[in-house]
Amino acid sequence: MKKILNLISDEMMQAFEQAGYERALGKVTPSNRPDLCEYQCNGAMAGAKQYKKAPIMIANDVAAKLSDSAVFEKVEAVAPGFLNLTLKKEFVGNYVKDMRVDPKYGLKENETPATIIIDYGGPNIAKPLHIGHLRSAIIGESVKRILRYIGHNVIGDVHLGDWGLQMGLVMNELKIRKPELVYFDETYTGMYPEEPPFTLSELEELYPFASKRSKEDDAYKADAMNCTFKLQSGVKGYRALWNHIIAVSVTDLKKNYERLNVVFDLWNGESAVHDMIPGMVDAMKKEGYAYLSEGALVVDVKEDTDTKEIPPCMILKSDGAALYNTTDLATIMMRMEQNKPDKIIYMTDKRQELYFEQVFRCARKTKLVKPETELTFIGFGTMNGKDGKPFKTRDGGVMRLESLIQEIHDEMLKKITENRNIEDEEARQTAETVALAALKYGDLSNQASKDYIFDIDRFTSSEGDTGPYILYTIVRIKSILAKYIENGGNLQTIYSDIKSPVNNSEKQLMMELAKFNSSVEVAAEEYAPHKLCAYIYDLANAFNHFYHETKILAEEDMSRKAGWIALLTLTRDVLETSIDLLGFSAPERM
Ligand code: ARG
């Protein structure tokens, strides 16, 4: 379907044309004085000079052409030359009626679908997930769903950190604790055990311990680096042990992500490109892009137009070891070979911005990507505590993701059971669903690049711009619909369709519904889930306003009542589709 704003503009442009003015002047925008009108057009002001006429005269000419318009109920030319517009009820009613039978509620799918890889999540094996990983997962998942919904072919890749020093640290510490393990016997030629030689909690304890010690003990760190080297150069026992670490961690990661309703298409790790690195490096040398600088191999990436210093991109350290960016460059190469993406989007903390700028420039310069391949970085801000500092546990430690989710879940459960007696299991499940909405909406409703304050009380509140408020609204609609069915109504064959609105709150609700397509489009274009949040908040408010002013189920005119029920099903569907694009869902009751 065409966007409602375009239909409105078309009508206005036609009137400009009929009145003898340039068509383009008829562009309409939402009103910035909603107390006076719903939409406005400032074209008469813009055209005054060109036509050497007072703007009000132009406005009057145009308004006269719209006296029996099918779109506008009222077109007011007001001094000095504004056109204040009010829509016809039938026009609005028909638009939402068409939306209800459109598979995507009026959204037109992209005509030229692109293949897009989203690199998000980015957890590191053996290291606990932290809040940065949480934001990447939440925002990335939503951007992925939005882009997919508008018709792109989107591939989400978790890009596991599974190949760096942290692996060596874990292995080295394990070697100290259990030197008898067969993995460390380099003369061993038999099969390796199928059972991992550690549990998940043992594994989780190893990394923080080893990381701390490596910072205080150089010899210990050297041993860990040696283990990393053995792993990377393919020593069999180390590879076998590594496989165990990956398997145990990935199982746990998948559980965590599942709880967050985050689903990856690819579980590739940094390790996946290990074997591609030598070839890539050789090519960079041969083509003359890479050169030695103080022992390290680098590619210059600065450009004449730079206003700040962009340091060279380091490809190999002086000891020949690959770095974080080496893997990222090789991963770009692999993705271009395997998936041929038109676009790759990276989602990390905004502190990695310069880093990605270097990687992107290097990838372009060394022709790992095509000139038209888009490489996009989306950096997000920090999640802070109420003190404005990065969020910590009560005792001041780094907050682990699981504890954070648990905390918000407990708070939600408390609120849900406070003044109700829902069955225990149902309450627990509802709390799980609502807690996820609280957490995700709390994050997504802020512009990603900004820091925000994680405020459990506010996020879990059922009032205001929060996830639970949106869910309450959906549940409210569902319960009205359930009662309608209980009283013998049927939602499959509602015997009357959406009609023209009878009052202003109904019209406002319809006008909000009509913005669904444009809101999703903007959120997709700008990779901005917060714009979709703002949309559903307005929509929920409009619905609740309508609900408070209208006795829906008590309405005696059956056809009018059925029309409202149809409107409710559309509102529910648009809200539920939107929250699905944000990555959460609503319960049946709360
Ligand atoms: N593992 C990294 C970290 O924890 C994030 C990875 C981001 N993606 C990438 N392609 N570099 O910081």
Coordinates of C-alpha atoms and ligand atoms in Angstrom, one line a residue:
M1 CA 0.0 0.0 0.0
K2 CA 1.0 3.6 -0.5
K3 CA 1.9 5.4 2.6
I4 CA -0.9 7.6 4.0
L5 CA 1.3 10.7 3.9
N6 CA 1.9 10.1 0.2
L7 CA -1.7 9.7 -0.6
I8 CA -2.4 13.0 1.3
S9 CA 0.5 14.7 -0.5
D10 CA -0.7 13.4 -3.9
E11 CA -4.1 15.0 -3.3
M12 CA -2.6 18.3 -2.3
M13 CA -0.1 18.3 -5.2
Q14 CA -3.0 17.8 -7.6
A15 CA -4.8 20.8 -6.1
F16 CA -1.7 22.9 -6.5
E17 CA -1.4 21.8 -10.1
Q18 CA -5.1 22.5 -10.8
A19 CA -4.8 25.9 -9.3
G20 CA -2.0 26.6 -11.7
Y21 CA 1.0 26.2 -9.4
E22 CA 3.9 23.9 -9.4
R23 CA 3.0 20.4 -8.2
A24 CA 5.9 19.9 -5.9
L25 CA 4.7 22.7 -3.7
G26 CA 1.9 20.4 -2.4
K27 CA 4.1 18.4 -0.1
V28 CA 2.3 17.7 3.1
T29 CA 3.8 17.1 6.6
P30 CA 2.3 16.1 9.9
S31 CA 1.0 19.1 11.8
N32 CA 3.3 20.8 14.3
R33 CA 0.2 22.3 15.9
P34 CA -1.9 19.1 16.5
D35 CA -4.3 21.3 18.5
L36 CA -5.2 23.1 15.2
C37 CA -5.0 20.5 12.5
E38 CA -3.8 17.0 11.7
Y39 CA -1.6 17.7 8.7
Q40 CA -0.2 20.9 7.1
C41 CA 1.2 22.2 3.9
N42 CA 3.5 25.1 3.7
G43 CA 3.7 25.2 -0.1
A44 CA 1.9 28.5 -0.5
M45 CA 4.6 30.2 1.5
A46 CA 7.3 28.5 -0.5
G47 CA 5.7 29.6 -3.8
A48 CA 5.1 33.2 -3.0
K49 CA 8.3 34.6 -4.4
Q50 CA 8.1 32.5 -7.6
Y51 CA 4.5 33.5 -8.3
K52 CA 4.9 37.1 -7.0
K53 CA 1.8 36.7 -5.0
A54 CA 0.8 36.9 -1.3
P55 CA 1.0 33.4 0.2
I56 CA -2.5 33.6 1.5
M57 CA -3.8 34.1 -2.1
I58 CA -2.1 31.0 -3.3
A59 CA -3.4 29.1 -0.2
N60 CA -6.9 30.3 -1.0
D61 CA -6.7 29.2 -4.6
V62 CA -5.6 25.7 -3.6
A63 CA -8.1 25.4 -0.8
A64 CA -10.9 26.2 -3.3
K65 CA -9.9 23.2 -5.4
L66 CA -10.2 20.9 -2.5
S67 CA -13.8 21.8 -1.4
D68 CA -15.1 18.4 -2.3
S69 CA -11.9 16.4 -1.8
A70 CA -12.2 12.7 -0.8
V71 CA -9.2 13.1 1.4
F72 CA -9.8 16.3 3.3
E73 CA -12.7 17.2 5.5
K74 CA -11.3 20.6 6.1
V75 CA -8.7 22.7 4.3
E76 CA -8.1 26.0 6.0
A77 CA -6.0 28.7 4.5
V78 CA -4.7 30.7 7.4
A79 CA -2.5 33.8 7.6
P80 CA 0.1 34.3 6.5
G81 CA -0.4 31.4 4.1
F82 CA -0.5 28.0 5.8
L83 CA -2.8 25.3 4.8
N84 CA -4.2 23.5 7.9
L85 CA -5.6 20.1 7.0
T86 CA -8.1 17.7 8.7
L87 CA -8.7 14.3 7.1
K88 CA -12.0 12.9 6.1
K89 CA -13.2 10.2 8.4
E90 CA -14.1 7.9 5.5
F91 CA -10.6 8.3 4.1
V92 CA -8.9 7.3 7.3
G93 CA -11.4 4.4 7.9
N94 CA -10.9 3.0 4.4
Y95 CA -7.1 3.2 4.8
V96 CA -7.1 1.0 7.9
K97 CA -9.7 -1.3 6.5
D98 CA -7.3 -2.0 3.6
M99 CA -4.5 -2.5 6.1
R100 CA -6.3 -5.2 7.9
V101 CA -6.4 -7.5 4.8
D102 CA -2.8 -6.6 3.7
P103 CA -0.3 -9.3 4.6
K104 CA 2.1 -6.7 6.1
Y105 CA -0.4 -4.1 7.2
G106 CA 0.3 -1.7 4.5
L107 CA 4.1 -2.2 4.3
K108 CA 5.4 -2.7 0.8
E109 CA 8.3 -5.1 0.7
N110 CA 11.6 -3.8 -0.7
E111 CA 11.6 -4.3 -4.5
T112 CA 15.4 -4.9 -4.6
P113 CA 16.2 -7.2 -1.7
A114 CA 19.8 -7.1 -0.6
T115 CA 21.9 -9.8 1.1
I116 CA 22.9 -8.4 4.4
I117 CA 25.1 -10.0 7.1
I118 CA 24.7 -8.7 10.6
D119 CA 27.6 -9.4 12.8
Y120 CA 26.3 -9.1 16.3
G121 CA 26.4 -10.8 19.7
G122 CA 30.2 -11.3 19.6
P123 CA 30.5 -13.3 22.8
N124 CA 33.9 -14.7 23.7
I125 CA 34.3 -18.4 24.5
A126 CA 35.2 -19.1 28.1
K127 CA 34.7 -15.5 29.2
P128 CA 31.4 -14.6 30.8
L129 CA 28.9 -12.6 28.8
H130 CA 28.7 -9.1 29.9
I131 CA 26.4 -6.1 29.3
G132 CA 28.1 -5.0 26.1
H133 CA 27.3 -8.4 24.6
L134 CA 23.7 -8.0 25.8
R135 CA 23.3 -4.7 24.0
S136 CA 24.8 -6.1 20.8
A137 CA 22.5 -9.1 21.0
I138 CA 19.4 -7.0 21.7
I139 CA 20.0 -4.3 19.1
G140 CA 21.4 -6.7 16.5
E141 CA 18.5 -9.0 16.8
S142 CA 16.0 -6.2 16.3
V143 CA 17.8 -4.7 13.3
K144 CA 18.0 -8.1 11.8
R145 CA 14.2 -8.7 12.2
I146 CA 13.3 -5.3 10.9
L147 CA 15.5 -5.6 7.8
R148 CA 14.2 -9.1 7.1
Y149 CA 10.6 -7.9 7.5
I150 CA 11.0 -5.3 4.8
G151 CA 12.2 -8.0 2.5
H152 CA 15.9 -8.3 2.7
N153 CA 17.8 -11.5 2.8
V154 CA 19.5 -11.2 6.2
I155 CA 22.0 -13.5 7.8
G156 CA 22.9 -13.1 11.5
D157 CA 26.4 -14.2 12.5
V158 CA 27.4 -14.4 16.1
H159 CA 31.1 -14.1 15.3
L160 CA 32.4 -16.0 18.3
G161 CA 35.6 -14.9 20.0
D162 CA 37.1 -18.4 20.0
W163 CA 40.7 -18.0 18.9
G164 CA 42.6 -15.5 20.9
L165 CA 44.7 -15.4 24.0
Q166 CA 41.8 -16.3 26.2
M167 CA 41.9 -19.8 24.9
G168 CA 45.6 -20.1 25.7
L169 CA 44.9 -18.8 29.2
V170 CA 42.3 -21.3 29.9
M171 CA 44.3 -24.2 28.5
N172 CA 47.4 -23.2 30.3
E173 CA 45.6 -23.0 33.6
L174 CA 44.0 -26.4 33.0
K175 CA 47.4 -27.8 32.3
I176 CA 48.7 -26.5 35.6
R177 CA 45.8 -28.0 37.5
K178 CA 45.5 -31.3 35.6
P179 CA 48.9 -32.0 34.0
E180 CA 48.0 -35.6 33.7
L181 CA 45.3 -34.9 31.0
V182 CA 46.1 -36.8 27.8
Y183 CA 45.6 -33.6 25.8
F184 CA 48.9 -32.2 27.0
D185 CA 50.9 -35.3 26.2
E186 CA 52.3 -34.4 22.8
T187 CA 53.5 -38.0 22.2
Y188 CA 50.0 -39.4 22.6
T189 CA 48.7 -40.9 19.4
G190 CA 45.4 -42.5 20.6
M191 CA 41.8 -41.2 20.5
Y192 CA 40.8 -38.4 22.8
P193 CA 38.0 -38.9 25.3
E194 CA 34.5 -37.8 24.2
E195 CA 33.6 -36.4 27.6
P196 CA 35.0 -32.9 28.3
P197 CA 37.5 -32.9 31.2
F198 CA 35.6 -30.1 33.0
T199 CA 32.1 -28.9 33.7
L200 CA 30.7 -25.5 32.6
S201 CA 31.2 -24.0 36.1
E202 CA 34.8 -25.2 36.2
L203 CA 35.4 -23.7 32.8
E204 CA 33.8 -20.4 33.8
E205 CA 36.1 -20.2 36.9
L206 CA 39.3 -20.9 34.9
Y207 CA 39.3 -17.7 32.7
P208 CA 38.9 -15.0 35.3
F209 CA 41.5 -16.8 37.5
A210 CA 44.0 -17.1 34.7
S211 CA 43.4 -13.7 33.3
K212 CA 44.1 -12.1 36.7
R213 CA 47.2 -14.1 37.2
S214 CA 48.6 -13.4 33.7
K215 CA 48.5 -9.7 34.6
E216 CA 50.7 -10.2 37.6
D217 CA 53.0 -13.0 36.3
D218 CA 55.0 -12.6 33.1
A219 CA 56.2 -16.2 33.0
Y220 CA 52.6 -17.4 33.4
K221 CA 51.5 -15.2 30.6
A222 CA 54.3 -16.4 28.3
D223 CA 53.1 -20.0 29.0
A224 CA 49.6 -19.0 28.1
M225 CA 50.8 -17.4 24.8
N226 CA 52.7 -20.6 24.1
C227 CA 49.5 -22.6 24.5
T228 CA 47.7 -20.2 22.2
F229 CA 50.4 -20.7 19.7
K230 CA 50.2 -24.5 20.0
L231 CA 46.5 -24.3 19.5
Q232 CA 46.8 -22.1 16.4
S233 CA 49.6 -24.1 14.9
G234 CA 47.4 -27.3 15.1
V235 CA 48.9 -29.4 17.9
K236 CA 46.4 -32.2 18.1
G237 CA 45.8 -32.4 21.8
Y238 CA 45.3 -28.7 22.0
R239 CA 42.8 -28.8 19.2
A240 CA 40.9 -31.6 20.8
L241 CA 40.8 -29.8 24.1
W242 CA 39.7 -26.6 22.3
N243 CA 36.8 -28.5 20.7
H244 CA 35.6 -29.5 24.2
I245 CA 35.8 -25.9 25.4
I246 CA 33.8 -24.7 22.4
A247 CA 31.2 -27.4 22.7
V248 CA 30.6 -26.7 26.4
S249 CA 30.5 -23.0 26.0
V250 CA 28.4 -22.9 22.9
T251 CA 25.7 -25.1 24.5
D252 CA 25.6 -22.6 27.4
L253 CA 25.6 -19.6 25.1
K254 CA 22.7 -21.0 23.0
K255 CA 20.7 -21.4 26.2
N256 CA 21.4 -17.8 27.2
Y257 CA 20.5 -16.5 23.8
E258 CA 17.4 -18.6 23.6
R259 CA 16.3 -17.0 26.9
L260 CA 16.8 -13.7 25.2
N261 CA 14.9 -14.7 22.1
V262 CA 18.0 -14.1 20.0
V263 CA 18.6 -16.5 17.2
F264 CA 21.7 -16.7 15.0
D265 CA 21.9 -18.2 11.5
L266 CA 25.6 -18.7 11.7
W267 CA 27.8 -19.7 14.6
N268 CA 31.1 -18.9 12.9
G269 CA 34.0 -18.0 15.1
E270 CA 37.2 -16.2 14.6
S271 CA 38.8 -19.6 14.3
A272 CA 36.8 -20.3 11.1
V273 CA 39.2 -18.0 9.1
H274 CA 42.4 -19.1 10.6
D275 CA 43.6 -21.0 7.5
M276 CA 42.7 -18.1 5.2
I277 CA 45.0 -15.7 6.9
P278 CA 48.3 -16.7 5.3
G279 CA 46.9 -16.4 1.8
M280 CA 45.3 -13.1 2.6
V281 CA 48.5 -11.7 4.1
D282 CA 50.6 -12.8 1.1
A283 CA 48.2 -11.2 -1.3
M284 CA 48.4 -7.9 0.6
K285 CA 52.1 -8.0 0.5
K286 CA 52.3 -9.0 -3.1
E287 CA 49.9 -6.2 -4.2
G288 CA 52.1 -3.8 -2.3
Y289 CA 49.4 -2.8 0.2
A290 CA 51.1 -4.2 3.3
Y291 CA 54.6 -3.2 4.4
L292 CA 56.9 -3.7 7.4
S293 CA 56.9 -0.9 10.0
E294 CA 59.0 -1.4 13.1
G295 CA 58.8 -5.2 12.5
A296 CA 55.0 -5.3 12.2
L297 CA 53.1 -5.7 8.9
V298 CA 50.8 -2.8 8.3
V299 CA 48.5 -1.2 5.7
D300 CA 48.2 2.5 5.6
V301 CA 44.5 3.6 5.7
K302 CA 44.7 7.4 6.2
E303 CA 43.0 9.6 3.6
D304 CA 43.6 13.2 2.6
T305 CA 40.3 14.3 3.9
D306 CA 40.8 13.0 7.4
T307 CA 40.5 15.6 10.1
K308 CA 41.9 13.3 12.7
E309 CA 44.8 10.9 12.6
I310 CA 43.8 7.4 11.4
P311 CA 46.6 5.0 12.3
P312 CA 47.7 2.2 9.9
C313 CA 45.9 -1.1 10.2
M314 CA 48.2 -3.7 11.7
I315 CA 48.0 -7.0 10.0
L316 CA 50.6 -9.1 11.8
K317 CA 52.5 -8.3 15.0
S318 CA 56.3 -8.3 14.9
D319 CA 56.3 -11.9 16.2
G320 CA 54.1 -12.9 13.2
A321 CA 51.0 -13.3 15.3
A322 CA 47.6 -12.4 13.8
L323 CA 45.4 -9.8 15.6
Y324 CA 41.8 -9.1 16.1
N325 CA 41.7 -7.1 12.9
T326 CA 43.5 -9.8 10.9
T327 CA 40.6 -12.1 11.8
D328 CA 38.0 -9.5 10.9
L329 CA 39.6 -8.9 7.5
A330 CA 39.8 -12.6 6.8
T331 CA 36.2 -12.9 7.9
I332 CA 35.2 -10.3 5.4
M333 CA 37.0 -12.3 2.7
M334 CA 35.2 -15.5 3.8
R335 CA 31.8 -13.8 3.8
M336 CA 32.4 -12.3 0.4
E337 CA 33.2 -15.8 -0.9
Q338 CA 30.5 -17.7 0.9
N339 CA 27.5 -15.3 1.2
K340 CA 28.3 -12.5 -1.4
P341 CA 26.7 -9.9 0.8
D342 CA 25.8 -6.4 -0.5
K343 CA 26.2 -5.1 3.0
I344 CA 27.8 -6.1 6.3
I345 CA 26.6 -4.5 9.5
Y346 CA 28.6 -4.6 12.7
M347 CA 27.1 -4.0 16.1
T348 CA 29.5 -3.3 18.9
D349 CA 30.2 -0.8 21.7
K350 CA 30.9 2.6 20.1
R351 CA 34.4 2.5 21.5
Q352 CA 35.3 0.1 18.6
E353 CA 34.4 2.8 16.0
L354 CA 37.9 3.8 15.0
Y355 CA 38.9 0.2 14.9
F356 CA 36.2 -0.6 12.4
E357 CA 37.0 2.5 10.4
Q358 CA 40.5 1.1 10.0
V359 CA 39.2 -2.4 9.1
F360 CA 36.7 -1.1 6.5
R361 CA 39.3 1.2 4.8
C362 CA 41.8 -1.7 4.8
A363 CA 39.2 -4.1 3.3
R364 CA 38.4 -1.5 0.6
K365 CA 41.9 -0.6 -0.2
T366 CA 43.0 -4.2 -0.5
K367 CA 39.9 -5.1 -2.5
L368 CA 38.5 -7.7 -0.2
V369 CA 35.1 -6.2 -1.0
K370 CA 33.6 -4.8 -4.1
P371 CA 33.5 -1.0 -4.5
E372 CA 29.7 -1.1 -4.0
T373 CA 29.8 -3.4 -0.9
E374 CA 28.5 -1.4 2.1
L375 CA 30.3 -1.9 5.4
T376 CA 28.4 -0.3 8.2
F377 CA 29.3 0.1 11.9
I378 CA 26.6 0.7 14.5
G379 CA 28.1 1.7 17.8
F380 CA 26.1 1.7 20.9
G381 CA 26.6 3.5 24.2
T382 CA 27.1 2.2 27.7
M383 CA 24.4 0.9 30.0
N384 CA 24.9 2.8 33.2
G385 CA 23.6 2.3 36.7
K386 CA 21.6 5.0 38.5
D387 CA 24.8 6.6 39.6
G388 CA 25.6 7.3 35.9
K389 CA 28.6 4.9 35.9
P390 CA 28.8 1.6 34.0
F391 CA 26.3 -0.8 35.5
K392 CA 27.7 -2.9 38.4
T393 CA 26.5 -5.6 40.7
R394 CA 25.4 -4.6 44.2
D395 CA 28.8 -5.5 45.5
G396 CA 30.5 -3.5 42.8
G397 CA 31.6 -6.3 40.5
V398 CA 31.0 -6.5 36.8
M399 CA 27.4 -7.5 36.2
R400 CA 27.0 -10.9 34.5
L401 CA 24.3 -11.2 32.0
E402 CA 22.6 -14.1 33.7
S403 CA 22.4 -12.2 37.0
L404 CA 21.0 -9.2 35.3
I405 CA 18.3 -11.2 33.6
Q406 CA 17.5 -13.0 36.8
E407 CA 17.3 -9.7 38.7
I408 CA 14.7 -8.2 36.3
H409 CA 12.8 -11.5 36.2
D410 CA 12.6 -11.6 40.0
E411 CA 11.4 -8.0 40.1
M412 CA 8.8 -8.7 37.5
L413 CA 7.6 -11.9 39.3
K414 CA 7.2 -9.9 42.5
K415 CA 5.1 -7.3 40.7
I416 CA 2.9 -9.8 38.9
T417 CA 2.1 -11.9 42.0
E418 CA 1.7 -8.8 44.2
N419 CA -2.0 -8.2 43.7
R420 CA -3.1 -11.2 41.9
N421 CA -3.4 -14.9 42.4
I422 CA -2.3 -16.4 39.2
E423 CA -1.1 -20.0 39.3
D424 CA 2.6 -20.3 40.2
E425 CA 3.8 -21.8 36.9
E426 CA 1.8 -19.4 34.8
A427 CA 3.1 -16.5 36.9
R428 CA 6.6 -17.6 36.4
Q429 CA 6.2 -17.9 32.7
T430 CA 4.4 -14.5 32.4
A431 CA 7.2 -12.9 34.5
E432 CA 9.7 -14.4 32.0
T433 CA 7.9 -12.9 29.0
V434 CA 7.3 -9.5 30.6
A435 CA 10.8 -9.3 32.0
L436 CA 12.3 -9.8 28.6
A437 CA 10.0 -7.0 27.3
A438 CA 11.1 -4.8 30.1
L439 CA 14.8 -5.4 29.5
K440 CA 14.6 -5.2 25.7
Y441 CA 12.3 -2.2 25.4
G442 CA 14.3 -0.4 28.1
D443 CA 17.3 -0.8 25.9
L444 CA 15.8 -0.4 22.4
S445 CA 13.7 2.7 23.2
N446 CA 16.9 4.7 23.5
Q447 CA 18.8 5.8 20.5
A448 CA 21.5 3.1 20.3
S449 CA 24.5 5.4 20.2
K450 CA 23.5 7.0 23.5
D451 CA 24.4 5.8 27.0
Y452 CA 21.4 5.0 29.0
I453 CA 20.5 4.3 32.6
F454 CA 19.4 0.9 33.5
D455 CA 16.6 1.5 36.0
I456 CA 14.8 -1.7 37.1
D457 CA 12.0 0.1 38.7
R458 CA 11.2 2.2 35.7
F459 CA 11.7 -0.6 33.2
T460 CA 9.4 -3.0 34.9
S461 CA 6.7 -0.4 35.5
S462 CA 3.4 -0.9 33.8
E463 CA 3.0 2.8 33.3
G464 CA 4.9 5.1 31.0
D465 CA 7.2 4.4 28.0
T466 CA 8.0 0.8 29.0
G467 CA 7.8 -2.7 27.7
P468 CA 5.3 -3.9 30.3
Y469 CA 3.0 -0.9 29.4
I470 CA 3.0 -2.1 25.8
L471 CA 2.3 -5.6 26.8
Y472 CA -0.5 -4.5 29.1
T473 CA -2.1 -2.8 26.2
I474 CA -1.9 -5.9 24.0
V475 CA -3.3 -8.1 26.8
R476 CA -6.1 -5.6 27.3
I477 CA -7.1 -6.0 23.7
K478 CA -6.8 -9.7 23.9
S479 CA -9.0 -9.9 26.9
I480 CA -11.7 -7.8 25.2
L481 CA -11.5 -10.1 22.1
A482 CA -11.7 -13.1 24.4
K483 CA -14.9 -11.7 26.0
Y484 CA -16.4 -11.0 22.6
I485 CA -15.8 -14.7 21.7
E486 CA -17.2 -15.9 25.1
N487 CA -20.4 -13.9 24.3
G488 CA -20.8 -15.8 21.0
G489 CA -18.7 -13.5 18.7
N490 CA -16.5 -14.9 16.0
L491 CA -13.2 -13.4 15.0
Q492 CA -12.7 -15.3 11.8
T493 CA -15.9 -14.0 10.3
I494 CA -16.5 -10.6 12.0
Y495 CA -19.7 -9.7 10.2
S496 CA -18.8 -6.1 9.8
D497 CA -15.5 -4.6 8.7
I498 CA -13.7 -1.5 10.1
K499 CA -15.9 1.6 9.4
S500 CA -15.4 5.3 9.5
P501 CA -14.5 6.5 12.9
V502 CA -17.3 7.9 15.0
N503 CA -15.3 9.9 17.4
N504 CA -12.0 11.7 17.6
S505 CA -10.2 9.1 19.8
E506 CA -11.2 6.4 17.3
K507 CA -9.9 8.6 14.4
Q508 CA -6.6 9.2 16.3
L509 CA -6.2 5.5 16.8
M510 CA -6.7 4.9 13.1
M511 CA -4.3 7.6 12.1
E512 CA -1.6 6.0 14.4
L513 CA -2.3 2.6 12.9
A514 CA -1.9 4.1 9.4
K515 CA 1.7 5.1 10.3
F516 CA 2.9 1.5 10.7
N517 CA 4.4 1.2 7.2
S518 CA 6.3 4.4 7.3
S519 CA 7.5 3.7 10.9
V520 CA 9.0 0.4 10.0
E521 CA 10.6 1.8 6.9
V522 CA 12.3 4.6 8.8
A523 CA 13.5 2.1 11.5
A524 CA 14.9 0.0 8.7
E525 CA 16.6 2.8 6.8
E526 CA 18.2 4.2 9.9
Y527 CA 18.8 0.9 11.7
A528 CA 16.8 2.5 14.5
P529 CA 14.6 0.2 16.6
H530 CA 14.0 3.2 18.9
K531 CA 11.8 4.7 16.2
L532 CA 9.7 1.6 16.2
C533 CA 9.5 1.8 20.0
A534 CA 8.3 5.4 19.7
Y535 CA 5.7 4.4 17.2
I536 CA 4.2 1.6 19.3
Y537 CA 4.2 3.8 22.4
D538 CA 2.1 6.4 20.5
L539 CA -0.1 3.6 19.2
A540 CA -0.6 2.1 22.6
N541 CA -1.5 5.5 24.0
A542 CA -4.0 6.1 21.2
F543 CA -5.5 2.8 21.8
N544 CA -5.9 3.3 25.6
H545 CA -7.4 6.7 25.0
F546 CA -10.0 5.2 22.6
Y547 CA -10.6 2.3 25.1
H548 CA -11.3 4.7 27.9
E549 CA -13.8 6.7 25.8
T550 CA -15.6 3.9 24.2
K551 CA -17.9 1.2 25.6
I552 CA -16.9 -1.5 23.1
L553 CA -18.6 -4.6 24.3
A554 CA -21.7 -2.8 25.6
E555 CA -22.4 -1.2 22.3
E556 CA -25.9 -2.1 21.1
D557 CA -25.4 -1.4 17.4
M558 CA -24.1 -4.8 16.4
S559 CA -22.5 -3.7 13.2
R560 CA -20.7 -0.8 14.9
K561 CA -19.5 -3.2 17.7
A562 CA -18.2 -5.6 15.1
G563 CA -16.4 -2.8 13.3
W564 CA -14.7 -2.0 16.6
I565 CA -13.7 -5.6 17.1
A566 CA -12.2 -5.6 13.6
L567 CA -10.3 -2.4 14.6
L568 CA -9.1 -4.1 17.7
T569 CA -7.8 -7.2 15.9
L570 CA -5.8 -4.9 13.6
T571 CA -4.4 -2.9 16.6
R572 CA -3.4 -6.2 18.3
D573 CA -1.8 -7.5 15.1
V574 CA 0.2 -4.3 14.4
L575 CA 1.4 -4.2 18.1
E576 CA 2.3 -7.8 18.1
T577 CA 4.1 -7.6 14.8
S578 CA 6.0 -4.6 16.0
I579 CA 7.2 -6.2 19.3
D580 CA 8.2 -9.3 17.3
L581 CA 10.4 -7.0 15.3
L582 CA 11.8 -5.7 18.5
G583 CA 12.5 -9.3 19.7
F584 CA 9.9 -9.9 22.4
S585 CA 6.4 -11.2 22.7
A586 CA 3.2 -10.7 24.8
P587 CA 1.5 -13.2 27.1
E588 CA -2.2 -14.1 26.9
R589 CA -2.9 -12.5 30.2
M590 CA -1.0 -10.6 32.9
Ligands
ARG1 N1 34.2 -10.6 20.7 C1 34.3 -9.1 20.6 C2 34.2 -8.5 22.0 O1 33.8 -9.1 22.9 C3 33.2 -8.6 19.7 C4 33.2 -9.0 18.3 C5 32.6 -8.0 17.4 N2 32.6 -8.4 16.0 C6 33.6 -8.3 15.2 N3 33.5 -8.7 14.0 N4 34.8 -7.8 15.6 O2 34.6 -7.3 22.1

